[in-house]
Coordinates of C-alpha atoms in Angstrom, one line a residue:
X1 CA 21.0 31.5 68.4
X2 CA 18.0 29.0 67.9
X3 CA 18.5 26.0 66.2
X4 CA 15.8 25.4 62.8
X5 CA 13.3 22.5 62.7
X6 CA 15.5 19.9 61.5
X7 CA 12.2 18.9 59.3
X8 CA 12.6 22.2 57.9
X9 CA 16.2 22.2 57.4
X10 CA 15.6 18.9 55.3
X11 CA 12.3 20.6 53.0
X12 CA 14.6 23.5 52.6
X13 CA 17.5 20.8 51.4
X14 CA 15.3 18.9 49.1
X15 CA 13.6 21.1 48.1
X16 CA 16.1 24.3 47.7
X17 CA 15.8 24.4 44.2
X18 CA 13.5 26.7 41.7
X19 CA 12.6 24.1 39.0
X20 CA 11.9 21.7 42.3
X21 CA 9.4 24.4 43.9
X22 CA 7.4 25.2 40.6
X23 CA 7.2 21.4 40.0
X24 CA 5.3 21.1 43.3
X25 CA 3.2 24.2 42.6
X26 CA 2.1 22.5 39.4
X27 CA 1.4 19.0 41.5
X28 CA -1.0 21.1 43.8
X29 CA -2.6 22.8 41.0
X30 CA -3.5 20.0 39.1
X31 CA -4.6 17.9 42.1
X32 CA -7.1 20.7 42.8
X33 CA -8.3 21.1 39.6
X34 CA -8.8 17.4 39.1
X35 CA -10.7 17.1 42.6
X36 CA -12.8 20.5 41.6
X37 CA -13.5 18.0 38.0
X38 CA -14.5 14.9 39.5
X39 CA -16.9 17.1 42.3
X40 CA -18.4 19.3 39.6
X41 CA -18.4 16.6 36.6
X42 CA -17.5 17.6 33.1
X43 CA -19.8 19.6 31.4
X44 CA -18.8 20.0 27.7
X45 CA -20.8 17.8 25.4
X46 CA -19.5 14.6 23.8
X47 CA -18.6 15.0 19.8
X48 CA -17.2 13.1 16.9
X49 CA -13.7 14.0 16.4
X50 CA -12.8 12.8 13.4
X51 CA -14.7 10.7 10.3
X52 CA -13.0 8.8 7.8
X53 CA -15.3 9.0 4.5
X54 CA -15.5 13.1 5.0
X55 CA -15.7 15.1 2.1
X56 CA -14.3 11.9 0.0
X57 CA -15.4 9.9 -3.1
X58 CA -15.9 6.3 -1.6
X59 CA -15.7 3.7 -4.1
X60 CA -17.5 -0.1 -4.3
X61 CA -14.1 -1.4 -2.9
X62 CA -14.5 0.7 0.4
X63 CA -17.0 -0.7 2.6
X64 CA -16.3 1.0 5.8
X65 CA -15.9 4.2 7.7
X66 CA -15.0 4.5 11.2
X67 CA -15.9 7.7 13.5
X68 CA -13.9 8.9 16.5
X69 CA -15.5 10.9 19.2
X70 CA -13.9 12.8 22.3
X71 CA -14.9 10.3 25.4
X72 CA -16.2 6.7 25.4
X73 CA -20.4 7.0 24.0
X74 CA -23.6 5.0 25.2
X75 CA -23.2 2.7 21.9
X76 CA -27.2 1.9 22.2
X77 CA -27.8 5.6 21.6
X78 CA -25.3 6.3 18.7
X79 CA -26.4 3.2 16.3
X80 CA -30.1 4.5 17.1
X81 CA -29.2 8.5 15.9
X82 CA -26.9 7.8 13.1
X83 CA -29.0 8.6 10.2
X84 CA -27.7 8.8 6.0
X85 CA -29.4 10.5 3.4
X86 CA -29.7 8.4 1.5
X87 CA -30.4 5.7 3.5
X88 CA -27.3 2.8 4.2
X89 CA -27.8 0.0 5.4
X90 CA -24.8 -1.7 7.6
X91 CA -23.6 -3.0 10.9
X92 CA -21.8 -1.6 13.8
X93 CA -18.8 -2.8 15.7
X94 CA -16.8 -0.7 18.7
X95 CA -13.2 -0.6 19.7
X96 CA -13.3 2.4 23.0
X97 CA -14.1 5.7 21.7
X98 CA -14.3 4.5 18.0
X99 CA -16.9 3.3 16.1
X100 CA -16.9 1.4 12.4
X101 CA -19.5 0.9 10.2
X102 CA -19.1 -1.4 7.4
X103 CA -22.1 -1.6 4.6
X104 CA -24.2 -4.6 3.5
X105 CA -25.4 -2.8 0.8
X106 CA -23.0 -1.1 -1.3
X107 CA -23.4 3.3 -1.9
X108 CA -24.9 3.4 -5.0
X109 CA -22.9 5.2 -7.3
X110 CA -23.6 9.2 -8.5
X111 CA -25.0 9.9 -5.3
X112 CA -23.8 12.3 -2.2
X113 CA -24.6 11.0 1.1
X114 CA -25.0 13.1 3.9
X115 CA -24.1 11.9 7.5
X116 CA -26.0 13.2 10.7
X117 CA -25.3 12.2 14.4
X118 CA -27.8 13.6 16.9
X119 CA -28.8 12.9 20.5
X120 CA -26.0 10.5 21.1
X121 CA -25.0 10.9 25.0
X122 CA -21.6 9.5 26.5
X123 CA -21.1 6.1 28.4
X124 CA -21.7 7.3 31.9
X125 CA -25.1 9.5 31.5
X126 CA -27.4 6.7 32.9
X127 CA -25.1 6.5 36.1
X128 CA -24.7 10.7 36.2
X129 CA -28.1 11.1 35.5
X130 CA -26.7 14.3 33.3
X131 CA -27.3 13.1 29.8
X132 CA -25.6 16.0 27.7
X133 CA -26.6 15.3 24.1
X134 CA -23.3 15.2 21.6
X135 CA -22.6 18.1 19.5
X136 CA -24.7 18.0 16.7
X137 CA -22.8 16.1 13.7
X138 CA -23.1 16.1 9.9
X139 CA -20.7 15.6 7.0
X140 CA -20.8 14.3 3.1
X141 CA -19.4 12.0 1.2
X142 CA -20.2 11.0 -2.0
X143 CA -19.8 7.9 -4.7
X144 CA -18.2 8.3 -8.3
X145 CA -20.5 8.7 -11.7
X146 CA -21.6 5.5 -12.9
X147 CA -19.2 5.1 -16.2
X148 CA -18.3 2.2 -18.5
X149 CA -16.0 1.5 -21.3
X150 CA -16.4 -0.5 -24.6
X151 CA -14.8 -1.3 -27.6
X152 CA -16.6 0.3 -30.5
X153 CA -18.0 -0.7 -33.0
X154 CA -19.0 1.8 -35.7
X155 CA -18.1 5.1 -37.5
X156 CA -14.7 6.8 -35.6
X157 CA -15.4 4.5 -32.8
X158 CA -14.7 1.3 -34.7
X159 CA -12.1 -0.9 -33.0
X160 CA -11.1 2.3 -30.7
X161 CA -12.3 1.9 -26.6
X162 CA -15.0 4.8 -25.4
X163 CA -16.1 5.9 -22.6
X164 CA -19.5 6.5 -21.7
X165 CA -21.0 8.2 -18.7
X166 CA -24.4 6.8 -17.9
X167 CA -25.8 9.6 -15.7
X168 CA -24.9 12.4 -18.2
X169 CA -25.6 10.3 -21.3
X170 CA -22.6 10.7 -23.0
X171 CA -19.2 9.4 -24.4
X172 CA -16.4 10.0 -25.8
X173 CA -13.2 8.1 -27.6
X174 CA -10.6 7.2 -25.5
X175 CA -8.0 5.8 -27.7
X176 CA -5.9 6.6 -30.9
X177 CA -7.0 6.0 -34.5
X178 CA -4.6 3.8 -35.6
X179 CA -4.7 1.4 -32.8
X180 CA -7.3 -1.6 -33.1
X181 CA -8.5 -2.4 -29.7
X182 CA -9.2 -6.2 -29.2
X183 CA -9.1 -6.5 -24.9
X184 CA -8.9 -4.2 -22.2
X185 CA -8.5 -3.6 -18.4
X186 CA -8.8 -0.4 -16.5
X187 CA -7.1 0.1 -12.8
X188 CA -8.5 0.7 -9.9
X189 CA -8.1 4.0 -9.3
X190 CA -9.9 4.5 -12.7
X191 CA -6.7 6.9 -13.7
X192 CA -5.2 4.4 -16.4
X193 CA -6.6 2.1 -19.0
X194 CA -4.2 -1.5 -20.0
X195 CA -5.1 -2.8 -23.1
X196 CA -4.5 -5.1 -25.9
X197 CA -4.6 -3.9 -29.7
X198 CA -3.0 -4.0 -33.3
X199 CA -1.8 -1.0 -35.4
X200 CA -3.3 -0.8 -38.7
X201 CA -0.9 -1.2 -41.5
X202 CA -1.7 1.5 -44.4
X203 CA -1.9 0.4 -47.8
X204 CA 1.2 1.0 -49.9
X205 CA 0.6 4.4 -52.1
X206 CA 2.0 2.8 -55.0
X207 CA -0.3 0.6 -55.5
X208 CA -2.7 1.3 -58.8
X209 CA -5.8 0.2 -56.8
X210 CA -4.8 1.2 -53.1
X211 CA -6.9 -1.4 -50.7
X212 CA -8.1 -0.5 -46.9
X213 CA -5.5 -0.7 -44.2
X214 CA -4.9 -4.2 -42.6
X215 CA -4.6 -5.9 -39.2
X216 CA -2.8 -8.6 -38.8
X217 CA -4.4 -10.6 -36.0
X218 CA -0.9 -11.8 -34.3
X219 CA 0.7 -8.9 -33.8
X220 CA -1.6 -7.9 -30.7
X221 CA 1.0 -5.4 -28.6
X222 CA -0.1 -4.5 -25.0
X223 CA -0.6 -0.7 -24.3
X224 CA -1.1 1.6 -20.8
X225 CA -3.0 4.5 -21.2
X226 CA -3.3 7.6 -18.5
X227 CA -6.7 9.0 -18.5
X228 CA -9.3 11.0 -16.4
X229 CA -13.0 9.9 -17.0
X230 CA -14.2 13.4 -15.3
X231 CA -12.1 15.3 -18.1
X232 CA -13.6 15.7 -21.5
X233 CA -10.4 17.0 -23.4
X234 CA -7.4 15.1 -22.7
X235 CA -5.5 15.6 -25.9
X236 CA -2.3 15.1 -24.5
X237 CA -2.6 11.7 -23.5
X238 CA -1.0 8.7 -25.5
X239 CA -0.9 5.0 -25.6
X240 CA 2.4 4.1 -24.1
X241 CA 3.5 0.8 -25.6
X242 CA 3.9 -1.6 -23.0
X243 CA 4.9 -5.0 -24.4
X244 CA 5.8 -5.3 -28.3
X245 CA 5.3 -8.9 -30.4
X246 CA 8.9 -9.1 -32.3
X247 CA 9.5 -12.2 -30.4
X248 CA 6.6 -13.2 -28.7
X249 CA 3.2 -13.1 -29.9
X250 CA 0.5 -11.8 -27.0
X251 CA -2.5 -13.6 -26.2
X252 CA -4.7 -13.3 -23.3
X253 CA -3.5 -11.2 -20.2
X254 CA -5.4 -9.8 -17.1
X255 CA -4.7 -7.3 -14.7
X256 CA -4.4 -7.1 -10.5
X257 CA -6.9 -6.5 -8.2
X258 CA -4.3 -4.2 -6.8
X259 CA -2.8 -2.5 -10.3
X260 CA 0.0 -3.3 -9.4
X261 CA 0.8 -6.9 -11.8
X262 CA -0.1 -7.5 -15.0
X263 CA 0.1 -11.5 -16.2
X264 CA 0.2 -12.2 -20.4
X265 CA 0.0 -15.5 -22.3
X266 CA 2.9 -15.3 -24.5
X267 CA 3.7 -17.9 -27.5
X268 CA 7.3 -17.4 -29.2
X269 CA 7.8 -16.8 -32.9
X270 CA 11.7 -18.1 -32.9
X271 CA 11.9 -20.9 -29.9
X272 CA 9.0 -24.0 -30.9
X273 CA 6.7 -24.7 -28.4
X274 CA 7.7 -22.0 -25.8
X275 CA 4.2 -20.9 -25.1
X276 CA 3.5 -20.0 -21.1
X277 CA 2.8 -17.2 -18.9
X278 CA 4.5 -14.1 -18.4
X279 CA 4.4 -11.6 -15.2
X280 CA 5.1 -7.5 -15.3
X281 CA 5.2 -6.2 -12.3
X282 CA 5.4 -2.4 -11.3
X283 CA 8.2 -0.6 -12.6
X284 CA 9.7 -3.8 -13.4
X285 CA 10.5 -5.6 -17.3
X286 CA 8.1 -8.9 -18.3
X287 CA 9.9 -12.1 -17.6
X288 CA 8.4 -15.7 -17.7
X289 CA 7.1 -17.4 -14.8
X290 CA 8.6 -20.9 -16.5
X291 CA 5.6 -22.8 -15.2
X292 CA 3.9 -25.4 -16.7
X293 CA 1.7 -24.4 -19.9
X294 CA -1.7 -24.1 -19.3
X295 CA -5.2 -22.7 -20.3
X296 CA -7.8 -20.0 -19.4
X297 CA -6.5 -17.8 -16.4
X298 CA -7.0 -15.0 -14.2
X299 CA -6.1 -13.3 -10.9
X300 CA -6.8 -14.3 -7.7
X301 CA -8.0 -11.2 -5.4
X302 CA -4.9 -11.4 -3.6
X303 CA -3.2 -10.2 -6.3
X304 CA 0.1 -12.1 -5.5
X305 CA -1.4 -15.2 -7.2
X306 CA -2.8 -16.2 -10.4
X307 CA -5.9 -19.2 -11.2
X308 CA -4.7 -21.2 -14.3
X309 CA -6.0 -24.6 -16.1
X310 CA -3.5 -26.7 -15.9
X311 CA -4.0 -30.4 -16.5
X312 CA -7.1 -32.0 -15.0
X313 CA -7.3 -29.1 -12.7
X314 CA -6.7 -25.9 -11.6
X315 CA -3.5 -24.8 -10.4
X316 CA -2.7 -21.7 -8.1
X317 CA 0.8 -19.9 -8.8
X318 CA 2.8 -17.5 -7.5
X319 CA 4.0 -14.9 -9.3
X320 CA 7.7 -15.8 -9.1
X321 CA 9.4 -18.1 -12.0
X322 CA 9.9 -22.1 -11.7
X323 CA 8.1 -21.8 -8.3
X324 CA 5.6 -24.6 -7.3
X325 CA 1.4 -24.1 -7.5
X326 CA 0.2 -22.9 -4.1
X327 CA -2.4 -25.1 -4.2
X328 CA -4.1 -27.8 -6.9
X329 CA -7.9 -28.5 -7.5
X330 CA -8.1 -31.2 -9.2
X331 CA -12.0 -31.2 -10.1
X332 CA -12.0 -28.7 -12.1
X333 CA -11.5 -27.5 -15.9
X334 CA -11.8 -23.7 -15.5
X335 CA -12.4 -20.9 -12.9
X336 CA -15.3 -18.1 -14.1
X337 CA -14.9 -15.4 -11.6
X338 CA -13.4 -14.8 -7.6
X339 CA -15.8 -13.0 -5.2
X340 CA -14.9 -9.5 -4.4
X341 CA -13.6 -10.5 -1.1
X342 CA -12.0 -12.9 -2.2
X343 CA -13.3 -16.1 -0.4
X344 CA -15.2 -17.9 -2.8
X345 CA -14.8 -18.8 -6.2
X346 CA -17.1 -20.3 -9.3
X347 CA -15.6 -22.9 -11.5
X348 CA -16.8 -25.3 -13.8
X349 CA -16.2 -29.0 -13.6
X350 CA -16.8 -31.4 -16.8
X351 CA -18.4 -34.6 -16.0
X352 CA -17.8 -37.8 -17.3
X353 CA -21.5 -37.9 -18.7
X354 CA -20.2 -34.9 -21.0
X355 CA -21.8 -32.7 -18.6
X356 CA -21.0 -30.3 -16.4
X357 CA -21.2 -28.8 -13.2
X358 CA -20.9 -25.1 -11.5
X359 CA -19.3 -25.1 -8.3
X360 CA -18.9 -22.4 -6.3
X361 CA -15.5 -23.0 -3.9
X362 CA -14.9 -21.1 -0.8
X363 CA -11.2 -20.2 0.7
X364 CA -12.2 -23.3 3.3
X365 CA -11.9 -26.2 0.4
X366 CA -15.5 -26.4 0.5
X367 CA -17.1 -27.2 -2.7
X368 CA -21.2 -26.7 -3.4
X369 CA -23.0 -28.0 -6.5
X370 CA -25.3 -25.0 -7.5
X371 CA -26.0 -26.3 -11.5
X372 CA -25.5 -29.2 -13.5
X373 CA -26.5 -28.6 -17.1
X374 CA -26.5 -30.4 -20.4
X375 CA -25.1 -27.2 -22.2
X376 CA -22.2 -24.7 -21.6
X377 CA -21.4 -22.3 -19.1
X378 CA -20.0 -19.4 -20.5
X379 CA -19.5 -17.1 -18.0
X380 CA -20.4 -15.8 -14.5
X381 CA -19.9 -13.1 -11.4
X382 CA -20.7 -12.5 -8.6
X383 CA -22.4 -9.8 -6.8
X384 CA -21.0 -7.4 -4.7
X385 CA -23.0 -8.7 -1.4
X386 CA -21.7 -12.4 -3.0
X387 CA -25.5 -13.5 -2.0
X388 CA -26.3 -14.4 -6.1
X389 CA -24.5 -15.8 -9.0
X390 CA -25.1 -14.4 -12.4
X391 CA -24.4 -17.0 -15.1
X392 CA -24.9 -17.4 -19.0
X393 CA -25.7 -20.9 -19.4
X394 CA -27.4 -22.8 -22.7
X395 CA -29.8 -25.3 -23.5
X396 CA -29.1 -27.8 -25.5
X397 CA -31.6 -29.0 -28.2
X398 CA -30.6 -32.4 -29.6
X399 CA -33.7 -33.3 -31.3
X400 CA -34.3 -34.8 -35.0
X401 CA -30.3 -35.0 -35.3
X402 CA -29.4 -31.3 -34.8
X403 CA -27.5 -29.7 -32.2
X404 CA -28.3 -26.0 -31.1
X405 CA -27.4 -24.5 -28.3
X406 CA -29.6 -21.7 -26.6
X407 CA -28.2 -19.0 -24.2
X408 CA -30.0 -17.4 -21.3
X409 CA -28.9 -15.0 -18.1
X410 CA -29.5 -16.7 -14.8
X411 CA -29.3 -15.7 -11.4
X412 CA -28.6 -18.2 -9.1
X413 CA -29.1 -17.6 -4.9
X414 CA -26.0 -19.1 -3.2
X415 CA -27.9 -20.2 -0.1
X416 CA -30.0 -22.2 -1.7
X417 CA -28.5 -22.9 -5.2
X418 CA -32.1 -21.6 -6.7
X419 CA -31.7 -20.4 -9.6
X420 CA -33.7 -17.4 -11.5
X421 CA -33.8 -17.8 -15.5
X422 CA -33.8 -14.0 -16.6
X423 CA -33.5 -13.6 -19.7
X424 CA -33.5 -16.0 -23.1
X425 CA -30.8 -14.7 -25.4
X426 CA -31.1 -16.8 -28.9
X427 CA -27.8 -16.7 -31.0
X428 CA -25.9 -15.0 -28.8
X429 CA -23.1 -17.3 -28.4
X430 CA -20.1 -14.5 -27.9
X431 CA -22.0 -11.9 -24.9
X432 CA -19.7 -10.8 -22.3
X433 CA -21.9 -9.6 -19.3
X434 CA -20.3 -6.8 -16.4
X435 CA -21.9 -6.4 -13.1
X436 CA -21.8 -2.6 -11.9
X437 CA -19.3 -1.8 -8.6
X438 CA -22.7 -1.6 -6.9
X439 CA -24.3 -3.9 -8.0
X440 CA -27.3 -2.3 -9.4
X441 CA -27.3 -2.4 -12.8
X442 CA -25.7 -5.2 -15.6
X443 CA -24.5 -4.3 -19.2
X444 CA -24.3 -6.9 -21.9
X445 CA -24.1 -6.8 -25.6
X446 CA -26.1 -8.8 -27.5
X447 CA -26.4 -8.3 -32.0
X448 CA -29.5 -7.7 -33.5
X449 CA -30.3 -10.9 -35.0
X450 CA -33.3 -9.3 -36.5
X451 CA -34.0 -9.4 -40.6
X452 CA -33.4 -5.4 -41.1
X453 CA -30.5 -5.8 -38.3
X454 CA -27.6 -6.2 -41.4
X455 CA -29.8 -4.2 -43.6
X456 CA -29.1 -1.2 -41.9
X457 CA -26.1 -2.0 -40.7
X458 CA -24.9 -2.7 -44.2
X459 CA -26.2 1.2 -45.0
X460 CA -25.1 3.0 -42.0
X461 CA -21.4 1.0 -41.1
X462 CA -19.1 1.6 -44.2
X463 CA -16.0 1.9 -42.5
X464 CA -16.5 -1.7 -41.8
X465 CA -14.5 -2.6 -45.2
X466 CA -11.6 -0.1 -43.4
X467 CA -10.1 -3.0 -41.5
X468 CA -9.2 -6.1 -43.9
X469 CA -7.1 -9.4 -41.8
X470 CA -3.7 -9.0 -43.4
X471 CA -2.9 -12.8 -45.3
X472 CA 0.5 -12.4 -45.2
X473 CA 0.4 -11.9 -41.5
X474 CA 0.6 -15.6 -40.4
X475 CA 4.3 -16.7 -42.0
X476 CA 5.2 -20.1 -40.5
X477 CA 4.1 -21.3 -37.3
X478 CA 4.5 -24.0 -35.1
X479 CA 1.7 -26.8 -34.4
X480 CA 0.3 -24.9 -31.2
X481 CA 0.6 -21.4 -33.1
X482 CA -1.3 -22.7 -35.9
X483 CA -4.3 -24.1 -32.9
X484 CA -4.2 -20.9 -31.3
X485 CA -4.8 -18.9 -34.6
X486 CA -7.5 -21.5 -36.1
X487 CA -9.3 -20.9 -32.6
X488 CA -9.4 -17.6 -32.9
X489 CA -10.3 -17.5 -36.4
X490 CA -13.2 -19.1 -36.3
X491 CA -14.6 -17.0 -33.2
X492 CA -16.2 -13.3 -34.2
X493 CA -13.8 -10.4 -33.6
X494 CA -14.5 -7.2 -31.8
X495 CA -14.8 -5.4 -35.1
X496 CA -17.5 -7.2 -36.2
X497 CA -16.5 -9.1 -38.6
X498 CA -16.2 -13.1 -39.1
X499 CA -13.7 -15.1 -40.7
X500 CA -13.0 -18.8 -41.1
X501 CA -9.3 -17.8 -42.0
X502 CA -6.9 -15.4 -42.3
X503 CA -6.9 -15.0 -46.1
X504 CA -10.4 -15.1 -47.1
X505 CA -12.7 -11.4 -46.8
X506 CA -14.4 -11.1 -43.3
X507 CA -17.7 -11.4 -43.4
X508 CA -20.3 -8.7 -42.1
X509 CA -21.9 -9.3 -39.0
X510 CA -24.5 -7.5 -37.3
X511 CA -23.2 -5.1 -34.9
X512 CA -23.4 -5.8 -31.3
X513 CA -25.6 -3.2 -29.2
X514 CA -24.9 -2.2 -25.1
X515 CA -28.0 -3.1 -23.1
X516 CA -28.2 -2.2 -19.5
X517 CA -30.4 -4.6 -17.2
X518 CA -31.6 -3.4 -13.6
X519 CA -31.0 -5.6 -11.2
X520 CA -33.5 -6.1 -8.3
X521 CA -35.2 -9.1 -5.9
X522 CA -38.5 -8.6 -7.1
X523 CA -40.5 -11.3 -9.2
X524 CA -41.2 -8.9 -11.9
X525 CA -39.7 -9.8 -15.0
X526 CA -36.5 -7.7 -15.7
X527 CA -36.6 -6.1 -19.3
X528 CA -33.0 -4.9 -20.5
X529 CA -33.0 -1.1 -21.9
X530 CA -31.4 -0.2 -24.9
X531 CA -28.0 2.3 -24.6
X532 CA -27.7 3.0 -28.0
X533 CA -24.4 2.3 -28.3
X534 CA -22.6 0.0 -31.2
X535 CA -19.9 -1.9 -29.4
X536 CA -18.7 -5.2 -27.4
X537 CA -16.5 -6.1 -24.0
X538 CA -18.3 -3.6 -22.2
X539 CA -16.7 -2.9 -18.4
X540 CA -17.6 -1.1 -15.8
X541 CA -15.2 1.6 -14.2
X542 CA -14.8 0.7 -10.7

């Protein structure tokens, strides 16, 4: 009998098993394939496999979408095909076969965008010389409806917040009747409403001559609200009560970038001189940060940390009780507004000259002088590119031994600190001004300081006398209760109505009136148009 090969006696002992032999029959197949590939090339076309923004409403906060296609592109011909509709301006930036695209100018909002891609060939089509054009490419996306929010000011609407849709021209009342609205915030997702207000207290029915309801201006509770600003009837909706004032009487509070932490200025009616700052965070009870006191505040855009006057400066804290500041400014008296990224700030510092001075600070500890003004600074915020500053400023006019200040809207280039006067605004000391999400448009709300302004507001508004400041509503307070209340006392409330304390009969005021100002880089003078809408705080939904 012959004896085998012994190299085939060892294949055949390797290599004796099934699974072993169909593993090799794959290896072969494959190699062949993959030589027949590289010989013949690939033919199928390149083509975006996926894009973030499709089908989506994009909001002001998202400022870039990123596309991923099937095999590494010639990134020359891409950036020169990608066209929008309408047109976007942004930048490009490439990580292999993905592509990002992040916006200089924001989407304007209440428009749909459509996306196209064309004519786009892979990496290696020079070298080939086959340039197969991608797929053909086009999705939409769109931008939500330009909306905003105010505090009312006449007829059902008075004291109640409403919602107004600028590109279908209407509105409609958000909250309940007997809640008085004096501050609000809306979240980010533009789902829920926070807000600051004070039930009305009906008149007693056994009273000969019964009298309008009553306020009483410190009991302000803080409310949540759930609410859809694409729904017209949401009748099931309620103010949830959020934080009451048996113990604590609620000032000032602001909300999150992130929705997520709500900070309140809270003075105590049993325990003198407790006054301080108070954090609420998600699914969690208030409870007092036990910092040092301090002034005006708001959030910084992290949302973990809050701004506050404190001092002869500005202290950032965290948001965990009897921790130290972050970080101390010690130039400055108050902070105006944080850019929407978060790296710069505007703050005011009061010179010794009685003075003072708008700095804008960036997260670097770089400080630059943009104004220095005889006057006030009331306010100011950014844009969304954070290229311009838009400030209300006054002038101050000390002649023949009066004192009168005069407010005006500025717009003030950060580059060169030049700043753009853009509109006078005489006598109107208590404006609050809100840049759109994209920054086209600006709302404001300025009275009617006209001679047949009260006239006709004295016909038209008489559920004005409806809301009277309750005078028993003070009881006793401390020293820095009694400051607080004066302050406000003397400052005109959101219902249009002025008093110089809490017993004596508000008087009537004319009634403040939305104005919406374009916003544009040309050197035509901007004129403001008319909403036709009788309220104050105006905001825009994000």
């Amino acid at each position: 009998m012959q004896s085998r090969n012994p190299r085939s006696q060892w294949f055949s002992r390797q290599f004796s098993q099934p699974l072993d032999r169909l593993a090799i029959t794959i290896i072969v197949i494959l190699t062949i394939l993959t030589i027949v590939l590289l010989w013949v090339g690939d033919r199928t076309a390149p083509q975006v496999q996926a894009f973030s923004w499709q089908d989506k409403q994009v909001n002001a906060a998202e400022t870039t979408f990123t596309m991923t296609f099937n095999r590494p592109m010639n990134q020359e011909s891409v950036e020169a095909n990608l066209k929008f509709e309408p047109p976007l301006v942004g930048k490009t930036s490439w990580a292999g076969r993905k592509m990002a695209y992040t916006l200089i100018v924001p989407a304007i909002y209440g428009k749909s965008y459509t996306v196209k891609l064309e004519n786009a060939f892979d990496r290696f089509a020079n070298e080939t010389g086959k340039k197969t054009p991608i797929q053909p490419f086009s999705s939409k996306f769109s931008t939500p409806e330009p909306q905003l929010m105010y505090i009312g000011a006449e007829g059902e609407e008075l004291g109640r917040l409403v919602l107004y849709d600028l590109t279908q021209k209407s509105k409609r009342v958000v909250t309940p009747a007997d809640l008085v609205v004096t501050d609000f915030r809306i979240y980010p997702n533009r789902d829920k409403i926070l807000f600051s207000a004070i039930k009305k207290k009906e008149p007693s029915q056994q009273s000969a001559n019964p009298s309008p309801s009553f306020v009483n201006p410190l009991d302000q509770k803080l409310y949540t609200m759930e609410f859809n600003p694409n729904q017209a009837n949401q009748q099931g909706n309620s103010a949830q009560l959020l934080l009451d004032s048996d113990e604590y009487q609620n000032f000032k509070f602001d909300l999150s970038a992130d929705g997520k932490s709500i900070v309140v200025q809270r003075l105590s009616r049993v325990v003198a001189g407790r006054y301080g700052l108070w954090v609420i965070k998600a699914g969690e009870q208030a409870k007092p940060l036990d910092n040092q006191p301090g002034g005006d505040f708001m959030f910084a855009p992290d949302s973990t940390s809050v701004a506050i006057a404190q001092g002869e400066g500005i202290a950032i804290l965290p948001l965990e009780p009897q921790t130290p500041p972050l970080d101390f400014l010690p130039r400055f008296g108050t902070v105006l507004s944080f850019s929407r990224s978060g790296i710069q700030a505007a703050m005011i510092q009061y010179n010794k000259d009685y003075t003072r001075s708008l700095y804008v600070v960036n997260n670097q500890g770089i400080q630059k002088e943009l104004a220095k003004v005889n006057g006030s600074i009331l306010s100011a915020q950014f844009d969304p590119q954070e290229q311009t500053l838009y400030c209300l400023m006054t002038d101050v006019d000390q002649t023949q031994g009066k004192y009168e200040e005069t407010p005006y809207l500025a717009a003030i280039d950060l580059k060169t600190a030049k700043i753009n006067r853009l509109l006078d605004l005489p006598g109107q000391r208590n404006l609050q001004i809100s840049i759109s999400p994209d920054g086209s448009s600006l709302v404001f709300d300025p009275v009617d300081l006209s001679e047949n302004s009260t006239v006709g507001n004295e016909k038209r508004n008489t559920r004005k006398e409806d809301l009277r400041i309750d005078s028993n509503s003070g009881g006793q307070t401390n020293s820095r209760e009694q400051r607080i209340e004066e302050r406000s006392d003397r400052r005109t409330d959101n219902l249009g109505t002025s008093t110089t304390s809490a017993t004596q009969v508000p008087i009537r005021q004319p009634i403040p009136q939305l104005k919406l100002l374009k916003l544009n880089n040309s050197s035509v003078p901007l004129q403001p148009e008319s909403l036709s809408l009788s309220g104050s705080r105006p905001r825009w939904l994000p």
